[in-house]
Amino acid sequence: MRTRILGISGSPRSGGNTSILITTALEAAAKQGAKIEFIELAGMNIDICEHCNACTDLGRCKKDDELNKIAETMLTADGIIFGSPSHYASLTTLLKNLLDRTGRFIHLEGKVGSGIVVGRRSGTDIVLSQLLFFMLVKEMIVPGSAFWPVGFSLNVGDIRSDTEAILMASQIGKRVAQLAATLVRNPVPWSVEPRPVGQKVRFGDEWK
Ligand SMILES: Cc1cc2nc3c(=O)[nH]c(=O)nc-3n(C[C@H](O)[C@H](O)[C@H](O)COP(=O)(O)O)c2cc1C
């Protein structure tokens, strides 16, 4: 069975630097035999999380916007590569909304996760940390790369000159695909355990 690797660009610019790095990673994943999917959040209508908790009973968000379609794709992915530019040293609003809206009800546990970040000058490490914090608390499994997957660019396409960032994105895609293929054959226990609908959060191994 081919593994499914999903790349999500949280940039508000379609075809921007984040998208270039994410598609570079996905191309490397495809070379490993993975089925790749790419979503750009640019131009999408994704409202904010209201913390109503309805998703814990419904298994989806009650808001009927474009989020639920993305959530379905995330659910079927074996590995997800999140990408964001640094916006005032933070994840973009678009990607943060996606994480807030889906993090509570999508079973990401045991999936492979990775983050790729771009910025003109500063805040990229903070953004990478934000993504790592999310992936770790969702019990995703994060492969490393030979250098941190961070690139520097201002205008659309500038990232192509950051050859080290292109190389790291490529390595991330390859590692995510390789690890996902291994875990599809040999899943970790917490990836196959379904999240009981109606249960809110996990404390240790117990759902409350
Ligand atoms: C609202 C906004 C805030 C930004 N804040 C930062 C920042 O804090 N640090 C930085 O290095 N670059 C910052 N940038 C620049 C972008 O990170 C940079 O242009 C990046 O290449 C954009 O990637 P994209 O083409 O994928 O959108 C900001 C850009 C915007 C639009």
Coordinates of C-alpha atoms and ligand atoms in Angstrom, one line a residue:
M1 CA 0.0 0.0 0.0
R2 CA 1.3 3.5 -0.9
T3 CA 1.8 5.8 2.0
R4 CA 0.0 9.2 1.8
I5 CA 2.0 12.3 2.5
L6 CA 0.1 15.6 2.9
G7 CA 1.8 19.0 2.7
I8 CA 0.0 22.1 4.0
S9 CA 1.2 25.6 3.2
G10 CA -0.1 28.1 5.8
S11 CA 1.1 31.1 3.7
P12 CA -1.6 33.6 2.6
R13 CA 0.4 33.7 -0.8
S14 CA -0.5 31.0 -3.2
G15 CA 2.7 29.7 -4.9
G16 CA 4.8 31.6 -2.3
N17 CA 8.1 30.6 -0.7
T18 CA 6.4 28.2 1.8
S19 CA 4.6 26.5 -1.0
I20 CA 7.8 26.1 -2.9
L21 CA 9.5 24.4 0.0
I22 CA 6.5 22.2 0.8
T23 CA 6.2 21.0 -2.8
T24 CA 10.0 20.4 -2.9
A25 CA 9.5 18.1 0.2
L26 CA 6.5 16.4 -1.5
E27 CA 8.5 15.7 -4.7
A28 CA 11.1 14.0 -2.6
A29 CA 8.4 12.0 -0.8
A30 CA 6.9 11.0 -4.2
K31 CA 10.4 9.7 -5.2
Q32 CA 10.1 7.3 -2.2
G33 CA 6.8 5.9 -3.7
A34 CA 4.4 8.0 -1.6
K35 CA 1.1 9.3 -2.8
I36 CA 1.4 13.1 -2.3
E37 CA -1.3 15.7 -1.6
F38 CA -0.8 19.4 -1.3
I39 CA -3.1 22.0 0.3
E40 CA -2.6 25.8 0.2
L41 CA -4.6 27.6 2.9
A42 CA -4.3 30.8 0.9
G43 CA -7.7 32.1 0.0
M44 CA -9.5 29.5 2.0
N45 CA -12.4 30.3 4.3
I46 CA -11.4 28.9 7.7
D47 CA -13.0 30.6 10.7
I48 CA -11.6 30.7 14.2
C49 CA -12.0 28.0 16.9
E50 CA -14.6 29.1 19.4
H51 CA -13.7 26.4 22.0
C52 CA -17.3 25.2 22.0
N53 CA -16.1 21.5 22.4
A54 CA -18.8 20.3 19.9
C55 CA -16.1 18.6 17.9
T56 CA -15.5 16.1 20.7
D57 CA -19.0 14.7 20.3
L58 CA -19.4 15.2 16.5
G59 CA -15.9 14.0 15.5
R60 CA -15.8 17.1 13.2
C61 CA -16.2 20.8 13.6
K62 CA -19.7 22.1 13.7
K63 CA -18.8 25.0 11.5
D64 CA -19.6 24.2 7.9
D65 CA -16.7 25.9 6.2
E66 CA -13.7 24.6 4.2
L67 CA -12.1 23.2 7.3
N68 CA -13.9 19.8 7.4
K69 CA -12.7 18.9 3.9
I70 CA -9.1 19.5 4.9
A71 CA -9.7 17.6 8.1
E72 CA -10.7 14.5 6.1
T73 CA -7.5 14.7 4.1
M74 CA -5.5 15.1 7.2
L75 CA -7.2 12.0 8.7
T76 CA -6.3 9.8 5.8
A77 CA -2.6 11.0 5.6
D78 CA 0.2 8.8 7.1
G79 CA 2.5 11.8 7.3
I80 CA 1.8 15.6 7.3
I81 CA 4.3 18.4 6.6
F82 CA 3.1 21.7 7.9
G83 CA 4.7 24.9 6.4
S84 CA 4.4 28.5 7.5
P85 CA 6.2 31.8 7.0
S86 CA 7.2 33.7 10.0
H87 CA 4.6 36.5 10.5
Y88 CA 5.7 38.7 13.3
A89 CA 7.7 35.8 14.6
S90 CA 4.6 33.6 14.7
L91 CA 2.7 31.0 12.7
T92 CA 0.4 32.5 10.2
T93 CA -3.2 33.0 11.3
L94 CA -4.3 30.6 8.6
L95 CA -2.2 27.7 9.9
K96 CA -2.9 28.5 13.6
N97 CA -6.6 28.4 12.9
L98 CA -6.2 25.0 11.2
L99 CA -4.3 23.6 14.1
D100 CA -6.8 25.0 16.6
R101 CA -9.8 23.8 14.7
T102 CA -8.5 20.3 14.0
G103 CA -6.2 19.5 16.9
R104 CA -8.9 18.4 19.3
F105 CA -10.8 15.9 17.1
I106 CA -8.4 14.6 14.5
H107 CA -6.5 11.5 15.5
L108 CA -3.0 12.6 14.6
E109 CA -1.4 10.4 17.2
G110 CA 1.2 8.1 15.7
K111 CA 1.3 9.9 12.3
V112 CA 4.6 11.2 11.0
G113 CA 4.8 15.0 11.3
S114 CA 7.2 17.7 10.2
G115 CA 7.4 21.4 9.9
I116 CA 9.1 23.7 7.4
V117 CA 9.4 27.5 8.0
V118 CA 10.4 30.5 5.9
G119 CA 11.1 34.1 6.9
R120 CA 12.9 37.2 5.7
R121 CA 15.1 37.5 8.8
S122 CA 13.7 36.5 12.2
G123 CA 11.3 34.4 14.1
T124 CA 11.7 31.3 12.1
D125 CA 13.0 29.2 15.0
I126 CA 10.0 30.3 17.1
V127 CA 7.6 29.2 14.3
L128 CA 9.4 25.9 14.0
S129 CA 9.1 25.5 17.8
Q130 CA 5.4 26.3 17.6
L131 CA 4.9 23.5 15.1
L132 CA 7.0 21.1 17.1
F133 CA 5.1 21.8 20.3
F134 CA 1.8 21.1 18.4
M135 CA 3.1 17.8 16.9
L136 CA 4.6 16.6 20.1
V137 CA 1.4 17.1 22.1
K138 CA -0.5 15.3 19.4
E139 CA 1.9 12.4 19.8
M140 CA 3.1 12.7 16.2
I141 CA 6.5 11.2 15.3
V142 CA 8.9 13.8 14.0
P143 CA 12.0 12.8 12.0
G144 CA 15.0 15.1 12.1
S145 CA 17.1 16.5 9.2
A146 CA 20.7 17.3 8.8
F147 CA 20.0 20.9 9.5
W148 CA 16.8 22.7 10.7
P149 CA 14.2 23.0 7.9
V150 CA 14.2 26.8 7.8
G151 CA 14.7 29.1 4.8
F152 CA 15.2 32.8 4.2
S153 CA 13.4 34.8 1.6
L154 CA 11.3 37.9 1.1
N155 CA 9.6 38.0 -2.3
V156 CA 7.8 35.1 -4.0
G157 CA 10.4 32.7 -5.5
D158 CA 13.4 34.1 -3.5
I159 CA 13.6 30.9 -1.6
R160 CA 15.0 29.2 -4.7
S161 CA 18.3 31.0 -4.0
D162 CA 18.5 29.5 -0.5
T163 CA 19.9 26.2 -1.7
E164 CA 20.4 24.8 1.8
A165 CA 16.7 25.3 2.5
I166 CA 15.8 23.5 -0.7
L167 CA 18.1 20.7 0.3
M168 CA 16.6 20.5 3.8
A169 CA 13.0 20.5 2.5
S170 CA 14.0 17.7 0.2
Q171 CA 15.5 15.7 3.0
I172 CA 12.4 16.3 5.2
G173 CA 10.2 15.0 2.5
K174 CA 12.3 11.9 2.0
R175 CA 12.6 11.2 5.8
V176 CA 8.8 11.7 6.3
A177 CA 8.0 9.3 3.5
Q178 CA 10.6 6.7 4.7
L179 CA 9.4 6.9 8.3
A180 CA 5.7 6.8 7.3
A181 CA 6.3 3.7 5.1
T182 CA 8.0 2.0 8.1
L183 CA 5.1 2.9 10.5
V184 CA 2.4 1.8 8.0
R185 CA 4.0 -1.6 8.1
N186 CA 4.6 -1.5 11.8
P187 CA 2.2 1.0 13.5
V188 CA 3.0 2.3 17.0
P189 CA 0.2 1.3 19.5
W190 CA -1.1 4.8 19.9
S191 CA -1.7 5.3 16.2
V192 CA -4.2 2.4 15.8
E193 CA -6.2 3.1 19.0
P194 CA -9.2 5.1 17.8
R195 CA -10.2 8.2 19.7
P196 CA -13.5 7.4 21.3
V197 CA -16.2 9.9 20.1
G198 CA -17.6 12.0 22.9
Q199 CA -14.4 11.7 25.0
K200 CA -12.6 15.0 25.5
V201 CA -9.0 14.7 26.2
R202 CA -6.4 12.0 27.0
F203 CA -4.7 12.0 30.3
G204 CA -1.9 9.4 30.1
D205 CA -3.5 6.5 28.3
E206 CA -7.1 7.3 29.6
W207 CA -9.7 9.2 27.8
K208 CA -11.8 11.5 30.0
Ligands
LIG1 C1 2.4 40.2 8.1 C2 3.8 39.7 7.8 C3 4.7 39.6 8.9 C4 6.0 39.2 8.6 N1 6.8 39.0 9.7 C5 8.0 38.6 9.6 C6 8.9 38.3 10.7 O1 8.5 38.5 11.8 N2 10.1 37.9 10.5 C7 10.6 37.6 9.2 O2 11.7 37.2 9.1 N3 9.8 37.8 8.1 C8 8.5 38.3 8.3 N4 7.7 38.4 7.2 C9 8.2 38.1 5.8 C10 7.8 36.7 5.3 O3 8.1 35.7 6.3 C11 8.6 36.4 4.1 O4 8.4 37.3 3.1 C12 8.4 35.0 3.6 O5 9.3 34.7 2.5 C13 6.9 34.9 3.1 O6 6.7 33.5 2.7 P1 5.5 33.1 1.6 O7 6.0 33.6 0.3 O8 5.4 31.7 1.7 O9 4.3 33.9 2.1 C14 6.4 38.9 7.3 C15 5.5 39.0 6.3 C16 4.2 39.4 6.5 C17 3.2 39.6 5.3

